[in-house]
Coordinates of C-alpha atoms in Angstrom, one line a residue:
M30 CA -25.3 36.6 35.2
L31 CA -24.8 40.1 33.8
S32 CA -21.8 42.3 34.6
E33 CA -22.4 45.1 37.0
S34 CA -22.5 47.8 34.3
K35 CA -24.9 45.8 32.1
N36 CA -27.1 44.9 35.1
K37 CA -27.4 48.6 35.9
I38 CA -28.5 49.4 32.3
F39 CA -31.0 46.5 32.3
V40 CA -32.6 47.6 35.6
E41 CA -32.9 51.2 34.4
L42 CA -34.4 50.0 31.1
I43 CA -37.0 47.9 32.9
K44 CA -37.8 50.6 35.4
N45 CA -38.3 53.2 32.7
S46 CA -40.4 51.0 30.4
S47 CA -44.1 50.7 30.1
K48 CA -46.0 47.4 30.5
E49 CA -46.4 47.2 26.7
E50 CA -42.7 47.8 26.1
I51 CA -41.8 45.1 28.6
I52 CA -44.2 42.6 26.9
W53 CA -42.6 43.5 23.6
M54 CA -39.1 42.9 25.0
Y55 CA -40.2 39.6 26.5
G56 CA -41.6 38.5 23.1
Y57 CA -38.5 39.6 21.3
I58 CA -36.2 37.7 23.7
S59 CA -38.4 34.6 23.5
G60 CA -38.2 34.8 19.7
I61 CA -34.4 34.9 19.5
L62 CA -33.7 32.5 22.3
P63 CA -34.0 29.4 20.2
Y64 CA -31.5 30.9 17.8
F65 CA -29.0 31.4 20.5
Q66 CA -29.6 27.9 22.0
K67 CA -29.1 26.4 18.5
N68 CA -25.9 28.3 18.1
L69 CA -24.8 27.2 21.5
K70 CA -25.4 23.6 20.7
E71 CA -23.5 24.0 17.4
F72 CA -20.6 25.7 19.3
K73 CA -20.4 22.8 21.7
K74 CA -20.8 20.3 18.9
N75 CA -17.9 21.9 17.0
Q76 CA -15.5 21.9 20.0
D77 CA -12.8 19.4 19.5
T78 CA -14.5 17.8 16.5
I79 CA -12.1 15.2 14.9
T80 CA -12.1 14.3 11.3
L81 CA -10.1 11.4 9.9
V82 CA -9.8 11.2 6.1
Y83 CA -8.0 8.6 4.0
G84 CA -6.7 8.3 0.5
T85 CA -6.0 4.7 -0.6
E86 CA -5.1 2.7 -3.7
T87 CA -4.8 -0.9 -2.4
G88 CA -6.8 -0.5 0.8
N89 CA -4.1 -0.2 3.4
A90 CA -4.9 3.4 4.3
K91 CA -8.6 2.6 4.5
N92 CA -8.1 -0.5 6.7
L93 CA -5.8 1.5 9.0
A94 CA -8.3 4.4 9.3
F95 CA -11.1 2.0 10.2
S96 CA -8.9 0.3 12.8
I97 CA -8.0 3.7 14.4
V98 CA -11.7 4.7 14.5
E99 CA -12.6 1.4 16.2
K100 CA -9.8 1.8 18.8
A101 CA -10.8 5.4 19.5
K102 CA -14.5 4.5 20.0
K103 CA -13.6 2.2 22.8
E104 CA -12.2 5.2 24.7
K105 CA -15.3 7.3 23.8
I106 CA -13.5 9.4 21.2
Q107 CA -15.9 10.2 18.4
I108 CA -14.3 10.6 15.0
K109 CA -15.9 11.5 11.7
L110 CA -14.3 9.1 9.1
I111 CA -14.5 9.8 5.4
S112 CA -12.7 8.9 2.2
L113 CA -11.0 11.8 0.4
D114 CA -13.1 11.1 -2.8
Q115 CA -16.2 11.7 -0.7
Y116 CA -14.9 14.7 1.2
N117 CA -16.7 18.1 0.8
F118 CA -14.1 20.7 0.2
I119 CA -16.3 23.4 1.7
D120 CA -15.9 21.8 5.1
L121 CA -12.1 22.2 5.1
K122 CA -12.1 25.7 6.6
K123 CA -14.5 24.4 9.4
E124 CA -12.2 21.6 10.5
N125 CA -10.9 21.7 14.1
Y126 CA -8.8 18.6 14.3
F127 CA -8.0 17.1 10.8
F128 CA -6.0 13.9 10.5
I129 CA -5.0 12.2 7.2
I130 CA -3.8 8.7 6.3
I131 CA -2.5 8.8 2.7
S132 CA -0.7 6.3 0.5
T133 CA 1.7 7.1 -2.4
Y134 CA 1.1 5.6 -5.8
G135 CA 3.2 5.3 -8.9
T136 CA 5.9 8.0 -9.3
G137 CA 5.0 9.9 -6.1
E138 CA 1.3 10.5 -7.1
P139 CA -1.6 10.5 -4.6
P140 CA -4.0 7.6 -5.0
S141 CA -6.8 8.0 -7.5
S142 CA -9.3 8.5 -4.6
A143 CA -7.4 11.6 -3.4
K144 CA -6.5 13.3 -6.7
S145 CA -9.5 15.8 -6.6
F146 CA -8.7 16.7 -3.0
F147 CA -5.0 17.3 -4.0
N148 CA -6.0 19.4 -7.0
F149 CA -8.3 21.6 -4.7
I150 CA -5.8 22.4 -2.0
F151 CA -2.9 23.0 -4.4
Q152 CA -5.0 25.3 -6.7
E153 CA -6.8 27.1 -3.9
K154 CA -4.4 30.1 -3.3
N155 CA -6.4 32.2 -0.9
L156 CA -7.8 29.6 1.5
R157 CA -6.3 29.9 5.0
L158 CA -6.7 27.2 7.7
E159 CA -5.5 28.9 10.9
N160 CA -8.1 27.1 13.0
M161 CA -7.1 23.6 11.8
K162 CA -4.9 21.3 13.9
Y163 CA -3.6 18.4 11.8
G164 CA -1.4 15.4 11.4
V165 CA -0.4 13.2 8.4
L166 CA 0.3 9.5 8.4
A167 CA 2.0 8.6 5.1
L168 CA 2.1 5.0 3.7
G169 CA 4.6 4.0 1.1
N170 CA 7.3 1.6 0.0
S171 CA 10.9 2.6 0.5
T172 CA 12.1 0.5 -2.4
Y173 CA 10.6 3.2 -4.7
S174 CA 12.2 6.5 -5.4
F175 CA 9.2 8.6 -4.4
F176 CA 8.8 7.1 -0.9
C177 CA 5.7 8.6 0.8
K178 CA 5.8 11.7 -1.5
A179 CA 2.0 12.2 -1.5
G180 CA 2.1 12.4 2.3
E181 CA 5.0 14.8 2.3
D182 CA 3.3 17.1 -0.2
L183 CA 0.1 17.1 1.7
D184 CA 1.8 17.8 5.1
K185 CA 3.8 20.7 3.6
R186 CA 0.8 22.2 1.9
L187 CA -1.5 22.2 5.0
Y188 CA 1.3 23.9 6.9
E189 CA 1.7 26.5 4.2
M190 CA -2.1 27.2 4.4
G191 CA -1.7 28.1 8.1
A192 CA -2.7 24.9 9.8
D193 CA -1.1 23.9 13.0
R194 CA 0.9 20.6 12.7
K195 CA 0.0 18.7 15.9
I196 CA 1.7 15.5 14.9
P197 CA 4.9 15.5 12.9
L198 CA 4.8 13.6 9.5
Y199 CA 5.1 9.9 10.0
K200 CA 6.4 7.9 7.0
C201 CA 5.6 4.2 7.1
D202 CA 7.1 1.5 5.0
V203 CA 5.3 -1.8 3.8
D204 CA 5.5 -3.1 7.4
F205 CA 3.7 -0.1 8.7
E206 CA 2.1 -1.5 11.9
S207 CA 4.7 -0.4 14.4
K208 CA 5.1 3.2 13.1
S209 CA 1.4 3.7 12.6
E210 CA 0.9 2.6 16.2
S211 CA 3.3 5.3 17.3
W212 CA 1.4 7.9 15.2
F213 CA -1.8 6.8 16.9
L214 CA -0.3 7.2 20.4
N215 CA 0.6 10.8 19.5
F216 CA -3.0 11.2 18.3
L217 CA -4.2 10.1 21.8
K218 CA -1.8 12.3 23.7
I219 CA -3.4 15.4 22.0
F220 CA -6.7 14.5 23.7
Q221 CA -5.0 13.4 26.9
I222 CA -6.4 9.8 26.8
K223 CA -3.7 8.1 28.9
K224 CA -5.7 4.9 29.5
L225 CA -6.0 4.2 25.8
E226 CA -2.3 4.8 25.3
K227 CA -1.6 2.1 28.0
N228 CA -4.0 -0.3 26.4
I229 CA -2.5 0.1 22.9
L230 CA 0.9 -0.7 24.3
K231 CA -0.4 -3.8 26.0
K232 CA -2.5 -4.9 23.0
N233 CA 0.1 -4.1 20.4
E234 CA -1.1 -6.2 17.5
V235 CA 1.8 -7.8 15.6
K236 CA 1.1 -9.6 12.3
K237 CA 1.3 -13.3 12.7
K238 CA 4.6 -14.5 11.3
I239 CA 4.2 -17.8 9.5
H240 CA 6.9 -20.5 9.1
G241 CA 6.7 -22.4 5.9
K242 CA 8.9 -24.9 4.0
I243 CA 9.4 -25.0 0.3
L244 CA 7.4 -27.8 -1.2
T245 CA 7.9 -27.0 -4.9
N246 CA 9.9 -24.6 -6.9
I247 CA 9.2 -24.9 -10.6
L248 CA 10.4 -22.7 -13.5
L249 CA 7.3 -22.0 -15.6
N250 CA 9.1 -20.6 -18.7
D251 CA 10.8 -22.9 -21.2
K252 CA 14.3 -21.5 -21.3
K253 CA 15.4 -24.2 -23.7
K254 CA 13.0 -22.9 -26.3
G255 CA 14.3 -19.3 -25.9
S256 CA 12.2 -17.7 -23.3
N257 CA 13.5 -14.3 -22.1
K258 CA 11.9 -14.7 -18.7
E259 CA 12.4 -16.7 -15.5
I260 CA 9.1 -17.0 -13.6
H261 CA 8.9 -19.5 -10.8
H262 CA 5.9 -21.2 -9.3
I263 CA 6.6 -21.6 -5.6
E264 CA 4.5 -23.8 -3.3
I265 CA 5.0 -23.3 0.5
L266 CA 3.9 -26.0 3.0
I267 CA 2.7 -24.6 6.3
K268 CA 3.2 -27.0 9.2
N269 CA 1.8 -27.2 12.8
N270 CA -1.5 -25.7 11.9
E271 CA 0.1 -22.2 11.6
L272 CA -2.2 -21.3 8.7
D273 CA -5.9 -21.1 9.3
K274 CA -8.3 -21.2 6.4
N275 CA -9.5 -17.7 7.4
D276 CA -6.0 -16.2 7.5
Y277 CA -6.2 -15.2 3.8
S278 CA -8.6 -15.1 0.9
P279 CA -8.1 -14.8 -2.9
G280 CA -6.7 -11.4 -3.7
D281 CA -4.4 -11.3 -0.7
S282 CA -0.6 -11.3 -0.8
I283 CA 2.3 -12.6 1.4
A284 CA 5.1 -10.3 2.6
I285 CA 8.5 -12.0 2.4
I286 CA 11.6 -10.7 4.0
A287 CA 14.6 -11.9 2.0
E288 CA 17.9 -12.6 3.6
N289 CA 21.5 -12.2 2.4
S290 CA 23.1 -15.5 1.5
K291 CA 25.2 -17.4 4.1
Y292 CA 28.1 -17.4 1.6
E293 CA 28.2 -13.6 1.3
V294 CA 27.8 -13.1 5.0
K295 CA 30.7 -15.4 5.7
K296 CA 32.7 -13.6 3.1
I297 CA 32.1 -10.3 4.9
I298 CA 33.0 -11.8 8.3
N299 CA 36.2 -13.2 7.0
I300 CA 37.2 -9.8 5.8
I301 CA 36.6 -7.9 9.0
Q302 CA 37.3 -10.7 11.5
N303 CA 40.1 -10.0 14.0
K304 CA 40.5 -10.1 17.8
D305 CA 39.8 -6.3 18.1
I306 CA 36.3 -6.8 16.6
L307 CA 35.1 -10.3 17.5
D308 CA 36.2 -11.7 20.8
N309 CA 34.1 -14.9 21.0
S310 CA 31.7 -17.2 19.1
N311 CA 28.6 -15.4 20.6
E312 CA 29.7 -12.1 19.0
L313 CA 30.4 -13.9 15.8
K314 CA 26.9 -15.5 15.7
M315 CA 25.3 -12.2 16.5
L316 CA 27.1 -10.4 13.7
F317 CA 26.3 -13.3 11.3
D318 CA 22.5 -13.1 12.1
L319 CA 22.6 -9.3 11.8
L320 CA 24.4 -9.2 8.4
K321 CA 21.8 -11.6 7.0
K322 CA 19.1 -9.0 7.6
I323 CA 20.6 -5.7 6.6
K324 CA 21.0 -4.1 3.2
Y325 CA 24.7 -4.0 2.7
F326 CA 24.1 -5.1 -0.9
L327 CA 22.6 -1.6 -1.7
F328 CA 25.7 0.3 -0.7
I329 CA 24.8 3.9 -1.6
D330 CA 26.4 7.3 -1.2
K331 CA 25.8 7.7 2.5
Y332 CA 27.7 4.6 3.2
V333 CA 30.6 5.7 1.1
K334 CA 30.6 9.0 3.0
K335 CA 30.6 7.1 6.3
I336 CA 33.6 5.0 5.2
F337 CA 35.4 8.2 4.3
Y338 CA 34.7 9.5 7.8
F339 CA 36.0 6.3 9.3
S340 CA 39.2 6.0 7.2
R341 CA 39.9 9.7 6.6
K342 CA 40.9 8.7 3.1
N343 CA 39.6 10.0 -0.2
I344 CA 37.4 7.4 -1.9
P345 CA 37.3 7.5 -5.7
N346 CA 33.8 8.0 -7.0
N347 CA 34.5 6.9 -10.6
K348 CA 33.4 3.3 -9.9
E349 CA 30.4 1.5 -8.4
W350 CA 31.7 0.3 -5.0
N351 CA 30.4 -2.9 -3.4
F352 CA 30.6 -3.8 0.2
F353 CA 33.3 -6.4 -0.2
D354 CA 35.7 -4.1 -2.1
L355 CA 35.1 -1.2 0.4
L356 CA 35.9 -3.4 3.4
K357 CA 39.1 -4.7 1.7
E358 CA 40.2 -1.2 0.7
F359 CA 39.2 0.5 3.9
P360 CA 39.2 -2.1 6.7
I361 CA 37.1 -1.7 9.8
K362 CA 39.6 -1.9 12.7
N363 CA 37.6 -1.8 15.9
K364 CA 34.2 -2.5 17.3
I365 CA 33.1 1.1 17.5
L366 CA 33.6 1.6 13.8
L367 CA 31.8 -1.7 13.0
K368 CA 28.9 -0.7 15.3
D369 CA 28.6 2.7 13.6
L370 CA 28.7 1.2 10.2
V371 CA 25.9 -1.3 11.0
K372 CA 23.8 1.5 12.4
I373 CA 23.6 3.4 9.1
M374 CA 22.6 0.2 7.2
D375 CA 18.8 -0.2 6.6
P376 CA 17.1 -3.4 7.5
I377 CA 15.8 -5.5 4.5
K378 CA 12.1 -4.6 3.9
P379 CA 9.5 -7.1 3.0
R380 CA 8.3 -7.5 -0.6
L381 CA 4.7 -8.4 -1.5
Y382 CA 3.8 -11.3 -3.8
S383 CA 0.2 -12.1 -4.8
I384 CA -1.1 -15.4 -3.6
S385 CA -2.0 -17.7 -6.5
S386 CA -3.7 -20.5 -4.4
S387 CA -7.1 -20.8 -2.8
P388 CA -7.4 -21.6 0.9
K389 CA -10.5 -23.8 0.1
V390 CA -8.6 -25.9 -2.4
H391 CA -4.9 -25.9 -1.3
H392 CA -5.5 -26.0 2.5
S393 CA -2.1 -26.0 4.3
E394 CA -0.3 -24.6 1.2
I395 CA 0.3 -21.1 -0.2
H396 CA 1.4 -20.7 -3.8
I397 CA 3.1 -17.6 -5.3
T398 CA 4.2 -16.7 -8.8
V399 CA 7.6 -14.9 -8.8
S400 CA 9.5 -13.3 -11.7
R401 CA 13.2 -13.3 -11.1
H402 CA 14.0 -9.7 -12.0
R403 CA 17.1 -9.3 -14.2
F404 CA 18.7 -6.0 -15.3
Q405 CA 22.1 -4.6 -16.4
K406 CA 24.1 -2.0 -14.6
Y407 CA 27.5 -0.9 -15.8
G408 CA 27.4 -3.8 -18.3
I409 CA 27.0 -6.3 -15.5
I410 CA 23.9 -8.5 -15.2
K411 CA 22.2 -8.1 -11.8
Y412 CA 19.1 -9.5 -10.2
G413 CA 16.4 -8.1 -8.0
F414 CA 17.3 -9.0 -4.4
C415 CA 14.0 -10.6 -3.1
S416 CA 13.1 -12.3 -6.4
N417 CA 16.6 -13.7 -6.7
F418 CA 16.4 -14.9 -3.1
I419 CA 13.0 -16.7 -3.6
S420 CA 14.0 -18.2 -7.0
K421 CA 17.0 -19.9 -5.4
L422 CA 15.0 -21.6 -2.6
K423 CA 15.1 -25.4 -2.6
V424 CA 12.7 -28.0 -1.4
E425 CA 12.6 -28.2 2.4
D426 CA 14.2 -24.7 2.7
D427 CA 12.6 -22.5 5.4
L428 CA 10.7 -19.4 4.5
F429 CA 9.1 -16.9 6.9
F430 CA 6.4 -14.5 5.9
Y431 CA 3.1 -12.9 6.9
I432 CA -0.2 -12.5 5.3
H433 CA -0.9 -9.0 3.7
K434 CA -4.6 -8.4 3.3
N435 CA -6.0 -6.6 0.3
H436 CA -9.6 -5.8 1.1
L437 CA -10.3 -4.0 -2.2
F438 CA -9.1 -6.7 -4.7
K439 CA -11.8 -9.3 -3.8
L440 CA -14.2 -11.6 -5.6
P441 CA -17.8 -10.5 -5.9
K442 CA -20.9 -12.6 -5.1
S443 CA -20.7 -16.0 -6.8
N444 CA -23.5 -15.1 -9.3
K445 CA -21.6 -12.1 -10.7
D446 CA -19.6 -12.2 -14.0
I447 CA -15.9 -11.3 -13.8
I448 CA -13.4 -10.2 -16.4
L449 CA -9.8 -10.9 -15.5
I450 CA -7.1 -9.0 -17.4
G451 CA -3.4 -9.7 -16.6
T452 CA 0.0 -10.2 -18.1
G453 CA 3.0 -12.1 -16.8
T454 CA 2.9 -12.7 -13.1
G455 CA -0.4 -10.7 -13.1
I456 CA -2.0 -14.1 -13.6
A457 CA -1.2 -15.0 -9.9
P458 CA -4.4 -13.7 -8.1
F459 CA -6.5 -14.8 -11.0
R460 CA -5.4 -18.4 -10.6
S461 CA -6.5 -18.0 -7.0
F462 CA -9.9 -16.6 -8.1
L463 CA -10.6 -19.4 -10.5
Y464 CA -9.7 -22.2 -8.1
E465 CA -12.0 -20.5 -5.6
R466 CA -14.9 -20.0 -8.1
E467 CA -14.6 -23.6 -9.3
F468 CA -14.7 -24.9 -5.7
I469 CA -17.8 -23.0 -4.6
G470 CA -19.6 -23.7 -7.9
A471 CA -20.0 -20.0 -8.8
T472 CA -22.7 -19.4 -11.4
G473 CA -21.2 -16.1 -12.6
R474 CA -19.2 -16.3 -15.9
N475 CA -15.4 -15.9 -16.0
W476 CA -13.5 -14.3 -18.9
L477 CA -9.7 -14.3 -18.9
F478 CA -7.5 -12.0 -20.9
F479 CA -3.8 -13.1 -20.5
G480 CA -0.7 -11.9 -22.3
D481 CA 3.0 -12.5 -22.4
Q482 CA 5.8 -12.8 -25.0
Y483 CA 5.7 -16.3 -26.6
F484 CA 2.9 -19.0 -26.6
Y485 CA 5.3 -21.9 -26.4
T486 CA 7.6 -20.6 -23.7
D487 CA 5.6 -18.1 -21.6
F488 CA 2.0 -19.4 -21.4
L489 CA 1.9 -19.6 -17.6
Y490 CA -0.3 -22.2 -16.0
Q491 CA -1.3 -23.3 -19.5
K492 CA -2.7 -26.8 -18.6
E493 CA -4.8 -25.4 -15.8
I494 CA -6.2 -22.6 -18.0
Q495 CA -7.0 -25.0 -20.8
N496 CA -8.7 -27.4 -18.3
W497 CA -10.8 -24.6 -16.9
K498 CA -11.9 -23.7 -20.4
K499 CA -12.7 -27.3 -21.2
N500 CA -14.7 -27.8 -18.1
G501 CA -16.7 -24.5 -18.5
I502 CA -15.2 -22.7 -15.6
L503 CA -13.7 -20.2 -18.0
H504 CA -16.3 -19.1 -20.5
H505 CA -13.8 -17.2 -22.6
V506 CA -10.0 -17.2 -22.8
S507 CA -8.4 -14.4 -24.9
L508 CA -4.7 -14.8 -25.3
A509 CA -2.1 -12.2 -26.5
F510 CA 1.5 -13.3 -27.1
S511 CA 3.2 -10.2 -28.3
R512 CA 6.2 -11.7 -30.1
D513 CA 4.7 -14.6 -31.9
Q514 CA 4.1 -12.5 -35.0
K515 CA 5.6 -9.6 -36.8
D516 CA 3.1 -7.0 -35.4
K517 CA 2.9 -7.1 -31.7
I518 CA -0.4 -8.1 -30.1
Y519 CA -1.2 -7.1 -26.5
V520 CA -4.1 -7.8 -24.2
Q521 CA -5.7 -4.4 -25.0
N522 CA -5.8 -5.5 -28.7
K523 CA -7.7 -8.6 -27.7
I524 CA -10.1 -6.5 -25.6
W525 CA -10.8 -4.3 -28.6
E526 CA -11.2 -7.3 -30.9
N527 CA -14.0 -8.5 -28.6
R528 CA -15.3 -5.0 -27.8
K529 CA -19.0 -5.7 -28.5
E530 CA -19.2 -8.6 -26.1
F531 CA -16.9 -7.0 -23.7
F532 CA -19.2 -4.0 -23.4
S533 CA -22.2 -6.2 -23.1
W534 CA -20.6 -7.9 -20.1
I535 CA -19.8 -4.7 -18.2
E536 CA -23.1 -3.1 -19.1
N537 CA -24.8 -6.0 -17.5
G538 CA -22.8 -5.8 -14.3
A539 CA -19.6 -7.7 -14.8
Y540 CA -16.6 -6.9 -12.6
I541 CA -13.3 -6.0 -14.2
Y542 CA -10.0 -6.9 -12.5
V543 CA -6.6 -5.8 -13.9
C544 CA -3.3 -7.1 -12.5
G545 CA 0.3 -6.7 -13.7
K546 CA 2.5 -3.8 -14.7
K547 CA 1.0 -0.3 -14.3
K548 CA 3.0 1.1 -17.2
P549 CA 2.2 0.7 -20.0
M550 CA -0.2 -2.3 -19.6
S551 CA -2.8 -1.1 -17.2
I552 CA -2.8 2.4 -18.8
D553 CA -3.3 1.0 -22.3
V554 CA -6.0 -1.4 -21.0
E555 CA -7.9 1.5 -19.4
T556 CA -7.6 3.6 -22.5
T557 CA -9.1 0.8 -24.5
I558 CA -12.0 0.3 -22.0
Y559 CA -12.8 4.1 -22.3
R560 CA -12.8 3.8 -26.0
I561 CA -15.2 0.8 -26.0
I562 CA -17.6 2.6 -23.6
K563 CA -17.6 5.6 -25.9
E564 CA -17.7 4.0 -29.4
V565 CA -19.6 0.8 -28.6
G566 CA -21.7 1.9 -25.7
G567 CA -22.4 5.4 -27.2
Y568 CA -21.5 7.2 -23.9
S569 CA -20.1 10.7 -24.4
T570 CA -19.1 10.9 -20.7
T571 CA -17.0 7.8 -20.4
E572 CA -15.5 9.1 -17.2
F573 CA -18.9 9.0 -15.5
F574 CA -19.5 5.4 -16.6
V575 CA -16.1 4.2 -15.2
K576 CA -16.5 6.3 -12.0
K577 CA -19.8 4.5 -11.3
M578 CA -18.0 1.2 -11.8
I579 CA -15.3 2.2 -9.4
E580 CA -17.8 3.4 -6.8
N581 CA -19.7 0.1 -7.0
G582 CA -16.5 -1.9 -6.7
R583 CA -16.7 -3.2 -10.2
Y584 CA -13.4 -1.9 -11.6
L585 CA -10.4 -3.1 -9.5
K586 CA -6.7 -2.9 -10.1
D587 CA -3.7 -4.5 -8.5
V588 CA -0.8 -3.0 -10.5
Y589 CA 2.8 -2.2 -9.8

């Protein structure tokens, strides 16, 4: 319908036009009509278009993104899902609703799949995104200093570029399910899908918590012969059919939530216990259970400030305070203060350990390989909290955990060759791989590169590896024990030593797996692989060769 003024002009135009002129106008309008119809369709198509992108290193962000898309589809919400390494930067200005799930890697870096995207948006100074509405879901691990930094940087940068933040930044820890669910609920509210919100609340999927008992705890290093390490092989027996053979596969991890020792908890309770704080045995039990699960052992500045607030006394900062000393020096005198103190303490977060067993071989057992982390602070020897907790577990002790899937670090088809490169506890998933490949009768060849400090004290799973070599499961075993000779030898040296055959394997389709310390091991290994591709393979663009391997899922890392 034309407006009154336009209708008047149109009628006058028709009235004062000849037959030929009217035919010409008809032809002209017929010619341009498809153009307007096409643009109308495009306009409708672009209304409320939703793009969900993800940047991942271990697969958590990817899995979460796929899960969100599946849930949205059930409520007829159409989402375009794409990995950041496949995203076309030109489309950024066209985005209407743009949501990001991003993990943080290393020292606050974006995952490798997102680096090009980060470089683009931080270097593009003139690009404005006023039409974009966005939200960022950041995944990380709060035990590291740069917790969720990649997500923080991305959220801040999009805001600086003029985008409209529709969902505040959500920062998720290792146990990200609950918080990511809240983020998704906010996502739904934007599109006013109340029904889905209700369904999500009803079907809130909680990871299956598994109850196990310690079957074996063996020290793999020979301390008597001078090993500098303390690596434990832990076997966990799962009773009551709690573990199904499909619950995990080689490459997965278990998440363990450590607890404070009963001795230390009792010590704290003895310090604070008085009638003004604990009236009865129920309160005592509640406090005991609570103190087992909170991080009082990491007493940092904010706790000291809180104690200062409670006591109104000046606390000397020239020493490293621990919880016991603080409670003795500045006692908690009533329930209100105790409650406030507990509130500011963080719960103990789960730690991930690669599974070193195969579900097909070990059935109702799960094995892990744990290094008891030891370090010095202020001249005092200290231990990593979770690794110390696990290493002290005795036969028949209870242990609760859940399975943590790693969909990227997986075995290929059984006829494919694999190259396994690991140091120290990096051997754990490879033990799982080899048991699995042996059981299914895989025809692909297996080559293991393993390194540690000393052959006689640190050759983890020596008998098993030697048996696999003897029985033909392992076609090659290349060992590097760095301190057995004057000049240190590492796994990358062994790779270079075997460079011609190594290149032959990868040129013919072998899959590379790297597990262990990111710095310097995985970096040195990658540098050596690049060198082999260039000098042995004769490729001038080694980055392209490796990129194709990554795209085809043939170069996989699980490093920390």
